Coordinates of C-alpha atoms and ligand atoms in Angstrom, one line a residue:
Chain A
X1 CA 0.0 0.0 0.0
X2 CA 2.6 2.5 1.2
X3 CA 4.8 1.7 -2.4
X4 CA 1.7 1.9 -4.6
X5 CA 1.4 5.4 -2.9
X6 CA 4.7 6.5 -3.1
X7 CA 4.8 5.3 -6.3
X8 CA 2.3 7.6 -7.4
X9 CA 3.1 10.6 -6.1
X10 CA 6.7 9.8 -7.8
X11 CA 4.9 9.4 -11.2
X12 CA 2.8 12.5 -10.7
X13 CA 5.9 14.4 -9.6
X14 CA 7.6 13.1 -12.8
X15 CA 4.6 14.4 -15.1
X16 CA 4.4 17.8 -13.4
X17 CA 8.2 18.3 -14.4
X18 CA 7.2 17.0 -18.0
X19 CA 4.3 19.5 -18.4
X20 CA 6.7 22.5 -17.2
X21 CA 9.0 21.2 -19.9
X22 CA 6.6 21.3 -22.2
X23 CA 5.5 24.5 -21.6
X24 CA 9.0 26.3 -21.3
X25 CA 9.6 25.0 -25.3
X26 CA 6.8 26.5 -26.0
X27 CA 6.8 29.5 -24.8
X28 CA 10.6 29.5 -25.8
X29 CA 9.7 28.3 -29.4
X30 CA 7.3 30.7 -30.0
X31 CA 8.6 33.9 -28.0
X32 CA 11.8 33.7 -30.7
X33 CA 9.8 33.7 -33.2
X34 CA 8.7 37.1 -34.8
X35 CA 6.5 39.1 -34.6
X36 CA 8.2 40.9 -30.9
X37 CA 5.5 42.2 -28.6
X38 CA 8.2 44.9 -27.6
X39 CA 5.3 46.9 -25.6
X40 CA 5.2 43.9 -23.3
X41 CA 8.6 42.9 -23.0
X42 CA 9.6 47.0 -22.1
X43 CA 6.8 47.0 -19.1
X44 CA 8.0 43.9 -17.5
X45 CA 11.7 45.1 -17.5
X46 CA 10.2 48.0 -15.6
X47 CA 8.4 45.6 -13.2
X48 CA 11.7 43.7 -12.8
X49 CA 14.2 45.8 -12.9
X50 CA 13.0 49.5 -11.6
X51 CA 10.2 48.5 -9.1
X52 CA 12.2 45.6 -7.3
X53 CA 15.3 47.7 -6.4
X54 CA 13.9 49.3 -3.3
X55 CA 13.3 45.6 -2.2
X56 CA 16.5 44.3 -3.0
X57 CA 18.3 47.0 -2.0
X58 CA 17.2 47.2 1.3
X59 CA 17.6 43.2 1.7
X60 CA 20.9 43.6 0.5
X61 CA 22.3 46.7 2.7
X62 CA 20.8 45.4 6.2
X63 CA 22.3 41.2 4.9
X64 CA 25.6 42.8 5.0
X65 CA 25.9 44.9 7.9
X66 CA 24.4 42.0 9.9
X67 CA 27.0 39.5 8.5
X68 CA 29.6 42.1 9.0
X69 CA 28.9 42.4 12.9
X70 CA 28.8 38.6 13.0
X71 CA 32.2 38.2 11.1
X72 CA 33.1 40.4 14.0
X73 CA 32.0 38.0 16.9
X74 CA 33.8 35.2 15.6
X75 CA 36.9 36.8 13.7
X76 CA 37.9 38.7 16.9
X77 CA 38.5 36.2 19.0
X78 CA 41.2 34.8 17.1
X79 CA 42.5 38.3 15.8
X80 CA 41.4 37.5 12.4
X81 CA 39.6 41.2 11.8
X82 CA 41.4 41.9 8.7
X83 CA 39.8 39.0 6.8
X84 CA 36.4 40.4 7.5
X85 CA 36.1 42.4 4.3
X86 CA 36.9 39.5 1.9
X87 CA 34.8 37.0 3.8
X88 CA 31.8 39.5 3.3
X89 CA 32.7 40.6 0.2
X90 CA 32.9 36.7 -1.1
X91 CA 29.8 35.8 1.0
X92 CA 27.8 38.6 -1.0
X93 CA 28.9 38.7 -4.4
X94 CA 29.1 34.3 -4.4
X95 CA 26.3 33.0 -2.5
X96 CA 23.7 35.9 0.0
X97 CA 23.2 38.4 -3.2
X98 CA 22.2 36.2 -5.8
X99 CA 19.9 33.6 -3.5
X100 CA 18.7 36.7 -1.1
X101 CA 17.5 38.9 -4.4
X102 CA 16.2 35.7 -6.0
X103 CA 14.1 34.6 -2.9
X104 CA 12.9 38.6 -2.7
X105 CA 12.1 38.5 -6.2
X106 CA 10.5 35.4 -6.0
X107 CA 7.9 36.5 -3.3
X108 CA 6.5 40.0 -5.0
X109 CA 7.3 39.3 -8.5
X110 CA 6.5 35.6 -9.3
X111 CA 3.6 35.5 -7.2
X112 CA 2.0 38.9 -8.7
X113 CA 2.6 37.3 -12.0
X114 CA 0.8 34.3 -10.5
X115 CA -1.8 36.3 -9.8
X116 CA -2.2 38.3 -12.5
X117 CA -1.7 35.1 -15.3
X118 CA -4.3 33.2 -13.2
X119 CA -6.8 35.8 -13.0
X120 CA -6.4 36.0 -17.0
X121 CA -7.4 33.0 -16.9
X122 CA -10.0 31.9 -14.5
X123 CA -11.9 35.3 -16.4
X124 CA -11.5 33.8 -19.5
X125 CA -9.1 36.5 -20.9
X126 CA -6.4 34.0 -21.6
X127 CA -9.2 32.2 -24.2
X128 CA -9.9 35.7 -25.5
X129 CA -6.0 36.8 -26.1
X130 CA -6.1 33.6 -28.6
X131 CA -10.1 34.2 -30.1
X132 CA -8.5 38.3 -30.8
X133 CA -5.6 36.1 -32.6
X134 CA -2.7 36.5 -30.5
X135 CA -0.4 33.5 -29.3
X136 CA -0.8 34.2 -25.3
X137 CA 3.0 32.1 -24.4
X138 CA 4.4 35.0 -26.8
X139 CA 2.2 37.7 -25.2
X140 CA 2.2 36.4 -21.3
X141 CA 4.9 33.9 -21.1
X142 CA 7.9 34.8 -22.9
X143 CA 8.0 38.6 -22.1
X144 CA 8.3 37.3 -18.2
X145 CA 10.8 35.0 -19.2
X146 CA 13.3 36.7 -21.3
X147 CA 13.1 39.9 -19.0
X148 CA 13.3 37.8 -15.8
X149 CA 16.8 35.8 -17.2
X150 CA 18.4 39.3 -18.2
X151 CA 17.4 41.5 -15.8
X152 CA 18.1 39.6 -12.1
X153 CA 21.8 39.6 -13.0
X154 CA 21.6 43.3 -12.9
X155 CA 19.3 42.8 -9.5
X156 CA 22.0 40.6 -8.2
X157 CA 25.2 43.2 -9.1
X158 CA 23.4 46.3 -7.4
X159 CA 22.8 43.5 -4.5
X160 CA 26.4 42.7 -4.6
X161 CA 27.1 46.5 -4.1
X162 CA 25.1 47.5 -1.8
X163 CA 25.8 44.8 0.5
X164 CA 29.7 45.3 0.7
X165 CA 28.8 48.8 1.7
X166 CA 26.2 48.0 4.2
X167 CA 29.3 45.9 5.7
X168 CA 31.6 49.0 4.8
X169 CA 29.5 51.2 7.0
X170 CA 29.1 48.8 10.1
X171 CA 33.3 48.0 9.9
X172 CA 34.2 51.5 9.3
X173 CA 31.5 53.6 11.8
X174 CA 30.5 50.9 14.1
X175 CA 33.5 48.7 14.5
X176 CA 36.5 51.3 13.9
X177 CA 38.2 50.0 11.3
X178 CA 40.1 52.1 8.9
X179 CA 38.3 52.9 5.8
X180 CA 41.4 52.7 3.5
X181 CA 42.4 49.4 5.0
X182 CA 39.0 48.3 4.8
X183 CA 38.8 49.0 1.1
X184 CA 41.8 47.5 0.5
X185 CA 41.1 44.3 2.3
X186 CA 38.0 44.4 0.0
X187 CA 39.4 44.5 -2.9
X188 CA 42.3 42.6 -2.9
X189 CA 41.0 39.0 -2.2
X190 CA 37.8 40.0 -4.9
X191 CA 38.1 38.3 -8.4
X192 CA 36.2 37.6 -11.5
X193 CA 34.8 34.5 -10.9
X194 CA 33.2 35.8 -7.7
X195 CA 31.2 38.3 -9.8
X196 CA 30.7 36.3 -12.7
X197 CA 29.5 33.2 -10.6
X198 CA 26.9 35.3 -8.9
X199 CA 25.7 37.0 -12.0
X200 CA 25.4 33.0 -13.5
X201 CA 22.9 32.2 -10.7
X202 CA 20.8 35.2 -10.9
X203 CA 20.3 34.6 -14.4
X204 CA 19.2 31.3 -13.9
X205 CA 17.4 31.9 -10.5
X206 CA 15.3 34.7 -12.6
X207 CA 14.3 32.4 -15.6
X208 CA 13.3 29.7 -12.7
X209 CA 11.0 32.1 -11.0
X210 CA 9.3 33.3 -14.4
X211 CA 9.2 30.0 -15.7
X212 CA 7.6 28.7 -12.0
X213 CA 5.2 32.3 -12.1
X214 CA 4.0 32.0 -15.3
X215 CA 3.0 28.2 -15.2
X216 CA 1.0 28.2 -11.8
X217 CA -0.8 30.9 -13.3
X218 CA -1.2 29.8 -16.7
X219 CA -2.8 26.7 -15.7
X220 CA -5.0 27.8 -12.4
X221 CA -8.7 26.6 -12.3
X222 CA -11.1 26.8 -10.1
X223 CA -11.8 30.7 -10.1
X224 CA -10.3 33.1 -7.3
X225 CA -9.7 30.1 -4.8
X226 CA -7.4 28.7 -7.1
X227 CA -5.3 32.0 -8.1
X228 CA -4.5 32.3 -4.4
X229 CA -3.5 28.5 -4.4
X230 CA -1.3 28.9 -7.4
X231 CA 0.3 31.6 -6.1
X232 CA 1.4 30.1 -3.0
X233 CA 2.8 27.0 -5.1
X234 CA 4.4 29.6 -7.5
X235 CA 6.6 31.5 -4.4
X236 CA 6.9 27.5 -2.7
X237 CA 8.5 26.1 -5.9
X238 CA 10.7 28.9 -7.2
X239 CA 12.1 29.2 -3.7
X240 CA 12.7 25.2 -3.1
X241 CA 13.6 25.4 -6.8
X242 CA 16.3 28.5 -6.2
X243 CA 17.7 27.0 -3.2
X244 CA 18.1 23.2 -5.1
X245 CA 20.1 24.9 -8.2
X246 CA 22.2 27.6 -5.7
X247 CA 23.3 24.0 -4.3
X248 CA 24.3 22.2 -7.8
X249 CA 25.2 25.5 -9.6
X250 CA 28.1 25.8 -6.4
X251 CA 29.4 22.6 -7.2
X252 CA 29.3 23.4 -11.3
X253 CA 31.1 26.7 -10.9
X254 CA 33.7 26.0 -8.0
Chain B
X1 CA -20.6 29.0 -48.8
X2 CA -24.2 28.6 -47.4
X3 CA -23.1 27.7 -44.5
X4 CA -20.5 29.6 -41.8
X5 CA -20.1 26.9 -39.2
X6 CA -21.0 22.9 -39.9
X7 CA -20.8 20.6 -36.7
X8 CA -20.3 17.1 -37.7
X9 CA -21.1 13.9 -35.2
X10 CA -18.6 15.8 -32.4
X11 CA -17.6 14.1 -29.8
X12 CA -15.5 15.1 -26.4
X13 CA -14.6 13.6 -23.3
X14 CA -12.2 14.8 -20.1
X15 CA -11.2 11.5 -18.9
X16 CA -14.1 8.8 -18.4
X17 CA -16.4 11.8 -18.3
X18 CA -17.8 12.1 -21.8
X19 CA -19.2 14.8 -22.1
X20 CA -20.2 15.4 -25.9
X21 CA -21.6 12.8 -27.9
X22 CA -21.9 13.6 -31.4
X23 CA -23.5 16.4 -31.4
X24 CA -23.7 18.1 -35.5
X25 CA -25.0 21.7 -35.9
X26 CA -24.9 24.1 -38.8
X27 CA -25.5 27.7 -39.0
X28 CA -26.4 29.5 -42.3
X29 CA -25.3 33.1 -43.4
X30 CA -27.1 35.7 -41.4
X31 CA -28.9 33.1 -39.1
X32 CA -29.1 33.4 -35.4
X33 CA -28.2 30.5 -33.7
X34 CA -29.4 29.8 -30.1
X35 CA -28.5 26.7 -27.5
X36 CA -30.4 26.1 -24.6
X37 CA -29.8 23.4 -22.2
X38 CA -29.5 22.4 -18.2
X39 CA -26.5 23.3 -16.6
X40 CA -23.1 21.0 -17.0
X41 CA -25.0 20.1 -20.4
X42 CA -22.1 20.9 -22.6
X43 CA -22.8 23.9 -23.9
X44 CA -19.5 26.1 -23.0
X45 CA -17.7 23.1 -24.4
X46 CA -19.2 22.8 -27.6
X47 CA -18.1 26.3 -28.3
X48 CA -14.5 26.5 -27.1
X49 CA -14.0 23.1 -29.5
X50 CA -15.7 25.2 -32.3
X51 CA -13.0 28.2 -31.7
X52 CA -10.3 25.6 -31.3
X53 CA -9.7 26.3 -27.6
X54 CA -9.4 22.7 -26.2
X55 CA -9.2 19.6 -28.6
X56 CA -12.1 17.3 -29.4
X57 CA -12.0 13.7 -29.9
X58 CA -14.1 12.9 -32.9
X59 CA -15.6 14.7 -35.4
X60 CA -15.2 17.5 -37.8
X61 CA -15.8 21.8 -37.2
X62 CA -15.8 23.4 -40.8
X63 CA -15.5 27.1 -40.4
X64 CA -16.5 29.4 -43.7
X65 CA -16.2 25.8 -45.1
X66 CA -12.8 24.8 -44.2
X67 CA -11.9 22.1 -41.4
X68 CA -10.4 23.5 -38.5
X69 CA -8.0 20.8 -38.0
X70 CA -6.7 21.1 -40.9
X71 CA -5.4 24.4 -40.7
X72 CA -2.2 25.9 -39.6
X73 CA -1.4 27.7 -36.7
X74 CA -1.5 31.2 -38.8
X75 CA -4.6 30.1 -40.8
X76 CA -5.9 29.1 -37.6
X77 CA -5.5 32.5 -36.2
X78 CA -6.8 34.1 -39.2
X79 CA -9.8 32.7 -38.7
X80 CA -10.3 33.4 -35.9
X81 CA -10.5 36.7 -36.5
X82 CA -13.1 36.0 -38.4
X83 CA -14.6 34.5 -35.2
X84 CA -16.2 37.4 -32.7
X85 CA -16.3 36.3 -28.7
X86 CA -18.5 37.6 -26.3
X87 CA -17.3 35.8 -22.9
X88 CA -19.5 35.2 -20.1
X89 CA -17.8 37.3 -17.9
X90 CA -16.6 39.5 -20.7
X91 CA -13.1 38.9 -20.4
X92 CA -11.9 42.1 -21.1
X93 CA -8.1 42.9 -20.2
X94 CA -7.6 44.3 -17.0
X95 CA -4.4 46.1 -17.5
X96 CA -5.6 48.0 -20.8
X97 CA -8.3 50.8 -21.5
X98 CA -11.3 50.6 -22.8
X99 CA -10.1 51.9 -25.9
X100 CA -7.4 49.4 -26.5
X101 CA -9.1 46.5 -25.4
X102 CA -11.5 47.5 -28.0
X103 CA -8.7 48.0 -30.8
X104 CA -6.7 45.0 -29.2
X105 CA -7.7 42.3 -32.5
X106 CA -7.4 45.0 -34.7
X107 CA -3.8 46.0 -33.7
X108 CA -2.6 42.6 -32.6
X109 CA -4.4 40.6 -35.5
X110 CA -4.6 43.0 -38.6
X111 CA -1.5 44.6 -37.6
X112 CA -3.6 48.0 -38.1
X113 CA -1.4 51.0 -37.0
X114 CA -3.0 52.6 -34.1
X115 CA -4.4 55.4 -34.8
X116 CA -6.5 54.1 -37.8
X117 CA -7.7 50.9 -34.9
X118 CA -8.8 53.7 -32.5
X119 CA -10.8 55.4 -35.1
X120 CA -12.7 52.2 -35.7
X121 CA -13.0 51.3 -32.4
X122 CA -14.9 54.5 -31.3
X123 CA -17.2 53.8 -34.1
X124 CA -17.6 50.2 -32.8
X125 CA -17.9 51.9 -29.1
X126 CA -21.1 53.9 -30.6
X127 CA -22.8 51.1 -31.9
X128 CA -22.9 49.4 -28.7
X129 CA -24.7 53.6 -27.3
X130 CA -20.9 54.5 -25.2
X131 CA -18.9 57.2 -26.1
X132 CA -15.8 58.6 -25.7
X133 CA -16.1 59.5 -22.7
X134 CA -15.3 55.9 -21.5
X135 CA -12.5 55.5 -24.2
X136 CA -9.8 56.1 -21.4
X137 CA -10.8 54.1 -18.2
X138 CA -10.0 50.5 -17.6
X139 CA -12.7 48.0 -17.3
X140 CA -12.5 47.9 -13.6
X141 CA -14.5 50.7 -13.5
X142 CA -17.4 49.8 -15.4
X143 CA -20.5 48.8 -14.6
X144 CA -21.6 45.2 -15.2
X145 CA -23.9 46.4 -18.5
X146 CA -21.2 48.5 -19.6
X147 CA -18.4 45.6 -19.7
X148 CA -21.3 44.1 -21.5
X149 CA -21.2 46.4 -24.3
X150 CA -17.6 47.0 -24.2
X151 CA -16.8 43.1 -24.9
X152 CA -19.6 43.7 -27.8
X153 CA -17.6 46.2 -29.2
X154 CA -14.5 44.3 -29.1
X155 CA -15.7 41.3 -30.7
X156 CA -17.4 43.5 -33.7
X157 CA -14.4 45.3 -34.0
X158 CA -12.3 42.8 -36.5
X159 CA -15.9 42.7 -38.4
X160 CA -16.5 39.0 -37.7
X161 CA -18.6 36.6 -39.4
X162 CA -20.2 35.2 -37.2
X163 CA -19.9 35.7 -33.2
X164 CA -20.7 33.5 -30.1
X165 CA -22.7 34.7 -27.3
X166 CA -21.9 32.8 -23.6
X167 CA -25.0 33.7 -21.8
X168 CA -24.8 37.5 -23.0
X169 CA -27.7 38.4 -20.3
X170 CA -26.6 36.5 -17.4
X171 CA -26.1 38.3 -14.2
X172 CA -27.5 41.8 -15.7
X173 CA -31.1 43.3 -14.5
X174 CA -34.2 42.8 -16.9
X175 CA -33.7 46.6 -18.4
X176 CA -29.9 46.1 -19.2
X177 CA -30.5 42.6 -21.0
X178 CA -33.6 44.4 -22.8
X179 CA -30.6 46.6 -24.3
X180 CA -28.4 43.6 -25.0
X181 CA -30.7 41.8 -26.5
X182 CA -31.4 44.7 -28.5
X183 CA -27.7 45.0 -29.6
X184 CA -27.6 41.3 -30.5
X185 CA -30.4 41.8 -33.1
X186 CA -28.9 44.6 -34.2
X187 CA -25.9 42.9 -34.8
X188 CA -27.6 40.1 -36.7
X189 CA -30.2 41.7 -38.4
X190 CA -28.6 44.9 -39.3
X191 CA -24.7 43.6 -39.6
X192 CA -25.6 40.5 -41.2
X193 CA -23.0 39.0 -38.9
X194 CA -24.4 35.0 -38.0
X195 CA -24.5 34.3 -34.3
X196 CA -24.1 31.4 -32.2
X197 CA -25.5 32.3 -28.8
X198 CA -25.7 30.2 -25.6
X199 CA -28.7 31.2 -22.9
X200 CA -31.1 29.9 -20.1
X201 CA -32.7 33.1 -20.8
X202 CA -36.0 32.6 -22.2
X203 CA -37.5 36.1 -22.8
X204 CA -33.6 36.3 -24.5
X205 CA -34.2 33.7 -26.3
X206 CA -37.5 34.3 -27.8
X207 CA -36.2 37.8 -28.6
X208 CA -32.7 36.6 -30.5
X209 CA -33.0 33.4 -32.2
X210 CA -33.7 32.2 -35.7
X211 CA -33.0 29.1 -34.8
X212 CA -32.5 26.8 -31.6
X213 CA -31.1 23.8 -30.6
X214 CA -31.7 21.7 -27.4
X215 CA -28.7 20.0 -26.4
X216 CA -28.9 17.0 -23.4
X217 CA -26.5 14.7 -22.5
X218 CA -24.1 15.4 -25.2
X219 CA -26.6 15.1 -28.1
X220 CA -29.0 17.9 -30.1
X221 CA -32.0 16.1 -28.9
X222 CA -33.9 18.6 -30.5
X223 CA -34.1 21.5 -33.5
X224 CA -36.2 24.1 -34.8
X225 CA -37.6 27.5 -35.4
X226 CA -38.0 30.2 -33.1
X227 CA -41.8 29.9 -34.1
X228 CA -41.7 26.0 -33.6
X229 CA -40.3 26.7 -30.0
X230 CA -43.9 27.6 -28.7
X231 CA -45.8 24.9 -30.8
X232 CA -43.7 21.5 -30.7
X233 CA -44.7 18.8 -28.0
X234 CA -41.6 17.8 -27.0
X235 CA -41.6 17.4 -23.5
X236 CA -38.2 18.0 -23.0
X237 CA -38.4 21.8 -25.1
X238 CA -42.6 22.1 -23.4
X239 CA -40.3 21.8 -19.4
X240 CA -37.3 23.6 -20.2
X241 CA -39.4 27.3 -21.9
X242 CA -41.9 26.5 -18.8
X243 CA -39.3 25.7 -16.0
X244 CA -41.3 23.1 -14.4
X245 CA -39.6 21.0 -12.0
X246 CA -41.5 17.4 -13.4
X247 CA -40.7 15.9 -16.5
X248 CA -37.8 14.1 -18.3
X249 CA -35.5 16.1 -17.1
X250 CA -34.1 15.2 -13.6
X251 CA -32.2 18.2 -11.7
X252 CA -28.6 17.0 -10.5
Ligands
LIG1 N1 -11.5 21.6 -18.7 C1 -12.3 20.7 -18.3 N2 -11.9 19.6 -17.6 C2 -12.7 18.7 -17.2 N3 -14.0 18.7 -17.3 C3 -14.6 19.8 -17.9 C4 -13.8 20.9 -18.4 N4 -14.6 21.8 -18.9 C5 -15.8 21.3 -18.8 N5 -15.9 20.2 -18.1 C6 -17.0 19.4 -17.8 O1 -17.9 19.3 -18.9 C7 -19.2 19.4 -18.5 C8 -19.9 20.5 -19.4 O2 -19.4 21.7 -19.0 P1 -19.9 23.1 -19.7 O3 -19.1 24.2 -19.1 O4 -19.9 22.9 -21.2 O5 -21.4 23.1 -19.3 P2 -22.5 24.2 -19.7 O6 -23.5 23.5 -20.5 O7 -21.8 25.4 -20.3 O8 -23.1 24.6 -18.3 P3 -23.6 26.0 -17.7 O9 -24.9 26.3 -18.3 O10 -23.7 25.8 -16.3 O11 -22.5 27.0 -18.1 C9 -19.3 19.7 -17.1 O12 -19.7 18.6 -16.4 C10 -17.9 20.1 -16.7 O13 -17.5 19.5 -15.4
LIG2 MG1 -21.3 27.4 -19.7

């Protein structure tokens, strides 16, 4: 009894990943294709890209102050201060920035499109988008997607940023250290790959979370009740879903 | 082409649930097309197969005389455009005005520049009695009769052949269906455009059709003129235009 079940719910969770597969070609398949729906592409970079940053931002400034102070507790006791910079620096550009801003983004921007693709169509204006003749996963779907992969990387630089000054601020006003130093310090131990590798998960992290958004919605049912079900799954998967590829991405790009 | 839509011997199920079972239907030039039937009947169904929203099983849909499944994805969408919709709900877009929810298949599917859309779609705004005056709000902010009118608009705008009515008076008070009811007939008699309409409306009904079909468990049981809707015997057409509670049909 207990296999059959498991069994099951293994074959169901196989089919769910098929059916997201299948809609990601298509959307993909026919979002390259022209005509461009520019109009709709240009207002969701505005939703990603401008209206998230107050968001991010402020994730990212009060992230690294906090993990500055507790570099603190734990460096001092073996006079390790001066490592502090390059630990925070690495911890934001490598692992807090991307995951943090994806996780952000993931909660007011994947579950708004949730809700907005699902009220389109438990109101039937999915079915009207295709009776007025236009191909809704080139209208809804790819506009999310494309914007989503190209524009978190951004998110996750001005993350990146903001955080090592948050921890700049804390080390420099709170915790005395010299600013030049701390610069330095900064600096020195930061390299390409720490950048690059971050900017790698954001773009995957923000297709994920369109991808996830978009296909909740897309297939909702069940009128209002539904939308607010599908939106919950849509923030629950593309967070489990960010977490799982921050874990194999780490290994791939180490 | 006599006829703009021919339904042949359809048949659709979701699962073990069948739910039409060869149903055939055609609609002449000009004619006004009405379906009655109980609730969970098929109806809704039937229609989103004719527009090629979800896929049937068996059968064939000719459309201006062409089979549906045989067309590609473009011809497809061509006709469509040919296809007016007025949803139940009205389905207009949330997140555009009036105006360019009214312009939207003439924009998006004739690739009309936008001024020359807008210009139609004002006239289109005046034959459903609005104005300009509503051109620039967004549909949250109509009233339920007004949406109503607004979705009429939009699916007259591409200048459609024929257009399909989901319960057009559902939900609205007796004065504002008067009105739509009014508009449908206009659109019919007047446009010339054919019409496939869907209602438990009676007084609608009367008021509407050329034609009407009865449609119970997943077959046209029965067929006939709007005048032949008060004289015919059958008692399933006598219980549903009375609404009585006993005869052959059983509430679920
Ligand atoms: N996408 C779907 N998946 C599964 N079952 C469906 C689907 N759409 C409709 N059905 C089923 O098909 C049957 C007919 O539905 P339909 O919406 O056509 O009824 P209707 O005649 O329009 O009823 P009403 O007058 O209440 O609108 C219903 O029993 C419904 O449960
Ligand atoms: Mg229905």
């Amino acid at each position: 009894m207990f296999l059959v079940r498991v069994g099951r719910l293994f074959i169901s969770f196989l089919a769910s990943i098929g059916n997201v597969a299948v809609f990601m070609l298509r959307s993909l398949s026919f979002g390259f294709a022209p005509p461009y729906y520019w109009r709709q592409i240009l207002q969701q970079a505005v939703q990603i890209g401008y209206f998230s940053l107050p968001v991010v931002g402020m994730t990212a400034l009060f992230t690294g102050m906090a993990m500055t102070l507790q570099c603190y507790a734990g460096f001092s006791e073996f006079t390790a201060e001066n490592a502090i910079p390059s630990v925070v620096m690495i911890a934001m550009t490598r692992e807090l920035g991307p995951v943090l801003t994806a996780l952000m983004v993931a909660g007011r921007l994947g579950a708004s499109m949730t809700a907005e693709i699902g009220t389109m169509k438990v109101t039937e204006q999915i079915d009207a988008l295709t009776t007025l003749s236009v191909n809704s996963y080139k209208y809804l779907v790819f506009p999310r997607l494309l914007t989503g992969t190209t524009l978190l990387p951004f998110l996750v630089f001005i993350d990146d940023i903001i955080g090592i000054l948050g921890g700049y601020l804390v080390g420099v006003y709170h915790l005395n250290f010299n600013a030049a130093n701390y610069i330095r310090n900064t600096f020195e131990a930061l390299t390409f790959s720490d950048i690059s590798s971050g900017l790698v998960k954001g773009a995957v992290f923000g297709f994920l979370i369109c991808l996830m958004g978009c296909y909740q919605g897309y297939f909702s049912k069940g009128g209002a009740e539904g939308v607010g079900r599908a939106t919950t799954n849509s923030v629950v998967t593309s967070s489990i879903l960010i977490l799982l590829f921050d874990c194999i991405l780490t290994f791939i790009l180490f | 082409m006599e006829f703009v839509v021919e339904v042949e011997n359809l048949t659709k199920s979701f699962g073990t649930k069948a739910v039409l079972q060869g149903v055939s239907l055609k609609i002449r030039r000009g004619e006004s097309y009405v379906v009655i039937g109980g609730s969970g009947s098929g109806k809704s169904v039937l229609v989103k197969c004719i527009l090629g929203l979800i896929p049937y099983d068996v059968g064939s849909i000719k459309i201006n005389g062409r089979d549906i499944s045989k067309l590609s994805q473009k011809e497809l969408f061509q006709t469509r455009l040919k296809c007016g919709v007025l949803y139940q709900g009205g389905a207009l877009f949330d997140s555009l005005t009036v105006i360019d929810n009214v312009s939207f298949g003439l924009v998006y599917g004739y690739g009309m520049p936008k001024k020359k859309a807008y210009a139609i779609a004002l006239e289109k705004l005046r034959s459903v009695d609005l104005d300009e005056s509503v051109a620039r709000i967004y549909p949250a902010e109509l009233s339920g009769g007004m949406m109503k009118r607004v979705a009429l608009a939009r699916a007259i705008a591409t200048a459609p052949d024929i257009i399909f009515f989901d319960e057009p008076t559902t939900g609205l008070d007796p004065i504002t269906s008067g009105t739509i009811n009014d508009l449908i007939v206009k659109c019919t008699k007047e446009m010339g455009i054919s019409a496939l309409s869907i209602t438990h409306d009676i007084n609608s009904l009367k008021h509407i059709s050329n034609r009407v079909g009865l449609l119970h468990n997943g077959k046209m049981i029965w067929e006939g003129s709007n005048a032949e809707l008060t004289t015919t015997t059958n008692p399933y057409v006598v219980q549903f235009i009375n609404g009585n509670s006993h005869g052959p049909f059983t509430s679920n």
